[in-house]
mmCIF file with all atom_site columns, C-alpha atoms and ligand atoms in Angstrom:
data_model
loop_
_atom_site.group_PDB
_atom_site.id
_atom_site.type_symbol
_atom_site.label_atom_id
_atom_site.label_alt_id
_atom_site.label_comp_id
_atom_site.label_asym_id
_atom_site.label_entity_id
_atom_site.label_seq_id
_atom_site.pdbx_PDB_ins_code
_atom_site.Cartn_x
_atom_site.Cartn_y
_atom_site.Cartn_z
_atom_site.occupancy
_atom_site.B_iso_or_equiv
_atom_site.pdbx_formal_charge
_atom_site.auth_seq_id
_atom_site.auth_comp_id
_atom_site.auth_asym_id
_atom_site.auth_atom_id
_atom_site.pdbx_PDB_model_num
ATOM   1   C  CA  . MET A 1 1   ? 95.566  120.771 87.133  1.00 0.00 ? 4   MET A CA  1
ATOM   2   C  CA  . PRO A 1 2   ? 94.400  117.384 88.395  1.00 0.00 ? 5   PRO A CA  1
ATOM   3   C  CA  . ASP A 1 3   ? 96.316  114.357 87.092  1.00 0.00 ? 6   ASP A CA  1
ATOM   4   C  CA  . THR A 1 4   ? 93.643  112.184 85.617  1.00 0.00 ? 7   THR A CA  1
ATOM   5   C  CA  . GLY A 1 5   ? 96.111  109.408 84.984  1.00 0.00 ? 8   GLY A CA  1
ATOM   6   C  CA  . ARG A 1 6   ? 96.112  108.350 88.555  1.00 0.00 ? 9   ARG A CA  1
ATOM   7   C  CA  . CYS A 1 7   ? 93.504  107.058 90.977  1.00 0.00 ? 10  CYS A CA  1
ATOM   8   C  CA  . SER A 1 8   ? 91.367  109.303 93.050  1.00 0.00 ? 11  SER A CA  1
ATOM   9   C  CA  . ALA A 1 9   ? 93.130  108.349 96.329  1.00 0.00 ? 12  ALA A CA  1
ATOM   10  C  CA  . ALA A 1 10  ? 96.400  109.886 95.113  1.00 0.00 ? 13  ALA A CA  1
ATOM   11  C  CA  . HIS A 1 11  ? 97.263  113.140 96.834  1.00 0.00 ? 14  HIS A CA  1
ATOM   12  C  CA  . GLU A 1 12  ? 98.172  115.837 94.328  1.00 0.00 ? 15  GLU A CA  1
ATOM   13  C  CA  . ASP A 1 13  ? 101.479 116.442 96.067  1.00 0.00 ? 16  ASP A CA  1
ATOM   14  C  CA  . ASP A 1 14  ? 102.274 112.691 96.033  1.00 0.00 ? 17  ASP A CA  1
ATOM   15  C  CA  . ARG A 1 15  ? 104.000 112.185 92.662  1.00 0.00 ? 18  ARG A CA  1
ATOM   16  C  CA  . THR A 1 16  ? 104.304 108.403 92.871  1.00 0.00 ? 19  THR A CA  1
ATOM   17  C  CA  . PRO A 1 17  ? 102.511 106.351 90.212  1.00 0.00 ? 20  PRO A CA  1
ATOM   18  C  CA  . CYS A 1 18  ? 99.611  104.048 90.868  1.00 0.00 ? 21  CYS A CA  1
ATOM   19  C  CA  . ALA A 1 19  ? 100.098 100.321 91.499  1.00 0.00 ? 22  ALA A CA  1
ATOM   20  C  CA  . GLY A 1 20  ? 97.372  98.144  90.068  1.00 0.00 ? 23  GLY A CA  1
ATOM   21  C  CA  . PRO A 1 21  ? 93.733  98.850  89.262  1.00 0.00 ? 24  PRO A CA  1
ATOM   22  C  CA  . HIS A 1 22  ? 92.484  102.293 90.287  1.00 0.00 ? 25  HIS A CA  1
ATOM   23  C  CA  . ASP A 1 23  ? 89.474  100.906 92.075  1.00 0.00 ? 26  ASP A CA  1
ATOM   24  C  CA  . ALA A 1 24  ? 91.231  98.098  94.017  1.00 0.00 ? 27  ALA A CA  1
ATOM   25  C  CA  . VAL A 1 25  ? 89.891  99.542  97.298  1.00 0.00 ? 28  VAL A CA  1
ATOM   26  C  CA  . THR A 1 26  ? 87.728  102.404 98.452  1.00 0.00 ? 29  THR A CA  1
ATOM   27  C  CA  . ILE A 1 27  ? 88.900  104.688 101.265 1.00 0.00 ? 30  ILE A CA  1
ATOM   28  C  CA  . LEU A 1 28  ? 86.224  106.282 103.471 1.00 0.00 ? 31  LEU A CA  1
ATOM   29  C  CA  . ASP A 1 29  ? 87.315  109.370 105.269 1.00 0.00 ? 32  ASP A CA  1
ATOM   30  C  CA  . GLY A 1 30  ? 84.807  109.157 108.053 1.00 0.00 ? 33  GLY A CA  1
ATOM   31  C  CA  . HIS A 1 31  ? 82.915  112.172 106.779 1.00 0.00 ? 34  HIS A CA  1
ATOM   32  C  CA  . ALA A 1 32  ? 80.855  110.432 104.083 1.00 0.00 ? 35  ALA A CA  1
ATOM   33  C  CA  . ASN A 1 33  ? 83.475  110.895 101.330 1.00 0.00 ? 36  ASN A CA  1
ATOM   34  C  CA  . ALA A 1 34  ? 84.647  107.824 99.454  1.00 0.00 ? 37  ALA A CA  1
ATOM   35  C  CA  . ALA A 1 35  ? 87.644  107.627 97.171  1.00 0.00 ? 38  ALA A CA  1
ATOM   36  C  CA  . PRO A 1 36  ? 88.366  104.535 95.023  1.00 0.00 ? 39  PRO A CA  1
ATOM   37  C  CA  . GLY A 1 37  ? 92.010  103.945 94.760  1.00 0.00 ? 40  GLY A CA  1
ATOM   38  C  CA  . CYS A 1 38  ? 94.889  101.696 93.883  1.00 0.00 ? 41  CYS A CA  1
ATOM   39  C  CA  . GLU A 1 39  ? 96.561  99.645  96.644  1.00 0.00 ? 42  GLU A CA  1
ATOM   40  C  CA  . HIS A 1 40  ? 99.597  101.980 96.799  1.00 0.00 ? 43  HIS A CA  1
ATOM   41  C  CA  . HIS A 1 41  ? 97.688  105.213 97.219  1.00 0.00 ? 44  HIS A CA  1
ATOM   42  C  CA  . GLY A 1 42  ? 94.859  103.664 99.140  1.00 0.00 ? 45  GLY A CA  1
ATOM   43  C  CA  . ALA A 1 43  ? 97.367  102.689 101.876 1.00 0.00 ? 46  ALA A CA  1
ATOM   44  C  CA  . ARG A 1 44  ? 98.996  106.117 101.842 1.00 0.00 ? 47  ARG A CA  1
ATOM   45  C  CA  . MET A 1 45  ? 95.618  107.869 102.062 1.00 0.00 ? 48  MET A CA  1
ATOM   46  C  CA  . LEU A 1 46  ? 94.496  105.606 104.850 1.00 0.00 ? 49  LEU A CA  1
ATOM   47  C  CA  . ALA A 1 47  ? 97.625  106.280 106.872 1.00 0.00 ? 50  ALA A CA  1
ATOM   48  C  CA  . SER A 1 48  ? 97.157  110.041 106.392 1.00 0.00 ? 51  SER A CA  1
ATOM   49  C  CA  . ILE A 1 49  ? 93.539  110.568 107.435 1.00 0.00 ? 52  ILE A CA  1
ATOM   50  C  CA  . ASP A 1 50  ? 92.467  110.219 111.041 1.00 0.00 ? 53  ASP A CA  1
ATOM   51  C  CA  . GLY A 1 51  ? 89.425  108.015 111.285 1.00 0.00 ? 54  GLY A CA  1
ATOM   52  C  CA  . ALA A 1 52  ? 89.605  106.791 107.764 1.00 0.00 ? 55  ALA A CA  1
ATOM   53  C  CA  . HIS A 1 53  ? 88.513  103.203 106.797 1.00 0.00 ? 56  HIS A CA  1
ATOM   54  C  CA  . VAL A 1 54  ? 89.206  100.935 103.854 1.00 0.00 ? 57  VAL A CA  1
ATOM   55  C  CA  . GLU A 1 55  ? 86.539  98.905  102.137 1.00 0.00 ? 58  GLU A CA  1
ATOM   56  C  CA  . PRO A 1 56  ? 87.107  96.183  99.490  1.00 0.00 ? 59  PRO A CA  1
ATOM   57  C  CA  . GLY A 1 57  ? 87.075  97.218  95.882  1.00 0.00 ? 60  GLY A CA  1
ATOM   58  C  CA  . SER A 1 58  ? 87.664  95.368  92.625  1.00 0.00 ? 61  SER A CA  1
ATOM   59  C  CA  . VAL A 1 59  ? 90.649  93.370  93.815  1.00 0.00 ? 62  VAL A CA  1
ATOM   60  C  CA  . VAL A 1 60  ? 90.164  90.495  96.190  1.00 0.00 ? 63  VAL A CA  1
ATOM   61  C  CA  . GLY A 1 61  ? 92.406  90.712  99.244  1.00 0.00 ? 64  GLY A CA  1
ATOM   62  C  CA  . ALA A 1 62  ? 93.538  94.390  98.466  1.00 0.00 ? 65  ALA A CA  1
ATOM   63  C  CA  . ALA A 1 63  ? 91.704  95.914  101.438 1.00 0.00 ? 66  ALA A CA  1
ATOM   64  C  CA  . THR A 1 64  ? 93.499  93.570  103.833 1.00 0.00 ? 67  THR A CA  1
ATOM   65  C  CA  . ARG A 1 65  ? 96.891  94.433  102.282 1.00 0.00 ? 68  ARG A CA  1
ATOM   66  C  CA  . VAL A 1 66  ? 96.141  98.162  102.345 1.00 0.00 ? 69  VAL A CA  1
ATOM   67  C  CA  . LEU A 1 67  ? 95.183  97.970  106.090 1.00 0.00 ? 70  LEU A CA  1
ATOM   68  C  CA  . ALA A 1 68  ? 98.446  96.173  106.921 1.00 0.00 ? 71  ALA A CA  1
ATOM   69  C  CA  . ALA A 1 69  ? 100.587 98.599  104.737 1.00 0.00 ? 72  ALA A CA  1
ATOM   70  C  CA  . ALA A 1 70  ? 99.005  101.641 106.232 1.00 0.00 ? 73  ALA A CA  1
ATOM   71  C  CA  . ASP A 1 71  ? 100.024 100.647 109.726 1.00 0.00 ? 74  ASP A CA  1
ATOM   72  C  CA  . THR A 1 72  ? 103.714 101.208 108.840 1.00 0.00 ? 75  THR A CA  1
ATOM   73  C  CA  . ILE A 1 73  ? 103.241 104.271 106.560 1.00 0.00 ? 76  ILE A CA  1
ATOM   74  C  CA  . ARG A 1 74  ? 103.768 107.677 108.025 1.00 0.00 ? 77  ARG A CA  1
ATOM   75  C  CA  . PRO A 1 75  ? 100.994 110.296 107.527 1.00 0.00 ? 78  PRO A CA  1
ATOM   76  C  CA  . PHE A 1 76  ? 101.541 112.283 104.362 1.00 0.00 ? 79  PHE A CA  1
ATOM   77  C  CA  . CYS A 1 77  ? 104.772 110.318 103.771 1.00 0.00 ? 80  CYS A CA  1
ATOM   78  C  CA  . TRP A 1 78  ? 105.384 112.059 100.454 1.00 0.00 ? 81  TRP A CA  1
ATOM   79  C  CA  . TYR A 1 79  ? 106.447 115.193 102.403 1.00 0.00 ? 82  TYR A CA  1
ATOM   80  C  CA  . GLU A 1 80  ? 109.926 113.843 102.877 1.00 0.00 ? 83  GLU A CA  1
ATOM   81  C  CA  . ASN A 1 81  ? 111.296 116.896 104.691 1.00 0.00 ? 84  ASN A CA  1
ATOM   82  C  CA  . ALA A 1 82  ? 108.433 117.203 107.170 1.00 0.00 ? 85  ALA A CA  1
ATOM   83  C  CA  . PRO A 1 83  ? 109.330 116.912 110.870 1.00 0.00 ? 86  PRO A CA  1
ATOM   84  C  CA  . ARG A 1 84  ? 108.660 113.469 112.357 1.00 0.00 ? 87  ARG A CA  1
ATOM   85  C  CA  . THR A 1 85  ? 108.725 113.985 116.058 1.00 0.00 ? 88  THR A CA  1
ATOM   86  C  CA  . GLU A 1 86  ? 105.022 114.193 117.141 1.00 0.00 ? 89  GLU A CA  1
ATOM   87  C  CA  . ALA A 1 87  ? 102.892 111.089 117.416 1.00 0.00 ? 90  ALA A CA  1
ATOM   88  C  CA  . SER A 1 88  ? 100.600 112.524 114.755 1.00 0.00 ? 91  SER A CA  1
ATOM   89  C  CA  . GLN A 1 89  ? 103.559 112.635 112.302 1.00 0.00 ? 92  GLN A CA  1
ATOM   90  C  CA  . LEU A 1 90  ? 104.565 108.941 112.839 1.00 0.00 ? 93  LEU A CA  1
ATOM   91  C  CA  . SER A 1 91  ? 103.133 105.656 111.653 1.00 0.00 ? 94  SER A CA  1
ATOM   92  C  CA  . HIS A 1 92  ? 100.877 103.600 113.979 1.00 0.00 ? 95  HIS A CA  1
ATOM   93  C  CA  . ALA A 1 93  ? 103.556 100.988 114.139 1.00 0.00 ? 96  ALA A CA  1
ATOM   94  C  CA  . GLU A 1 94  ? 106.166 103.600 115.239 1.00 0.00 ? 97  GLU A CA  1
ATOM   95  C  CA  . ASN A 1 95  ? 103.869 104.962 117.866 1.00 0.00 ? 98  ASN A CA  1
ATOM   96  C  CA  . ARG A 1 96  ? 103.239 101.445 119.240 1.00 0.00 ? 99  ARG A CA  1
ATOM   97  C  CA  . ALA A 1 97  ? 107.003 100.890 119.423 1.00 0.00 ? 100 ALA A CA  1
ATOM   98  C  CA  . ARG A 1 98  ? 107.484 104.143 121.279 1.00 0.00 ? 101 ARG A CA  1
ATOM   99  C  CA  . ASN A 1 99  ? 104.958 103.258 123.947 1.00 0.00 ? 102 ASN A CA  1
ATOM   100 C  CA  . VAL A 1 100 ? 106.287 99.902  124.808 1.00 0.00 ? 103 VAL A CA  1
HETATM 101 ZN ZN1 . ZN  B 2 .   ? 96.865  105.260 92.835  1.00 0.00 ? 267 ZN  B ZN1 1
#
């Protein structure tokens, strides 16, 4: 049962609430799919999909904040017991730190 109380960028397994307007940003998945989302879930979705992009939505400056936040968010971070050893399981910032 989809939770219609949240933005469309919220993953169904991610139980966190939205933060701000549900169309603050738009996340493009690189395959012609676009999902409007709040800043919180937009950043989480952006961090979780390879090749995804963020576009500005209804909130000025939100896309820039989402882009910065996604850099430090682990892919599918709501799976708190998932292994975090492979590069694909870590955030971009963590992978950069590893490769120094
Ligand atoms: Zn949301």
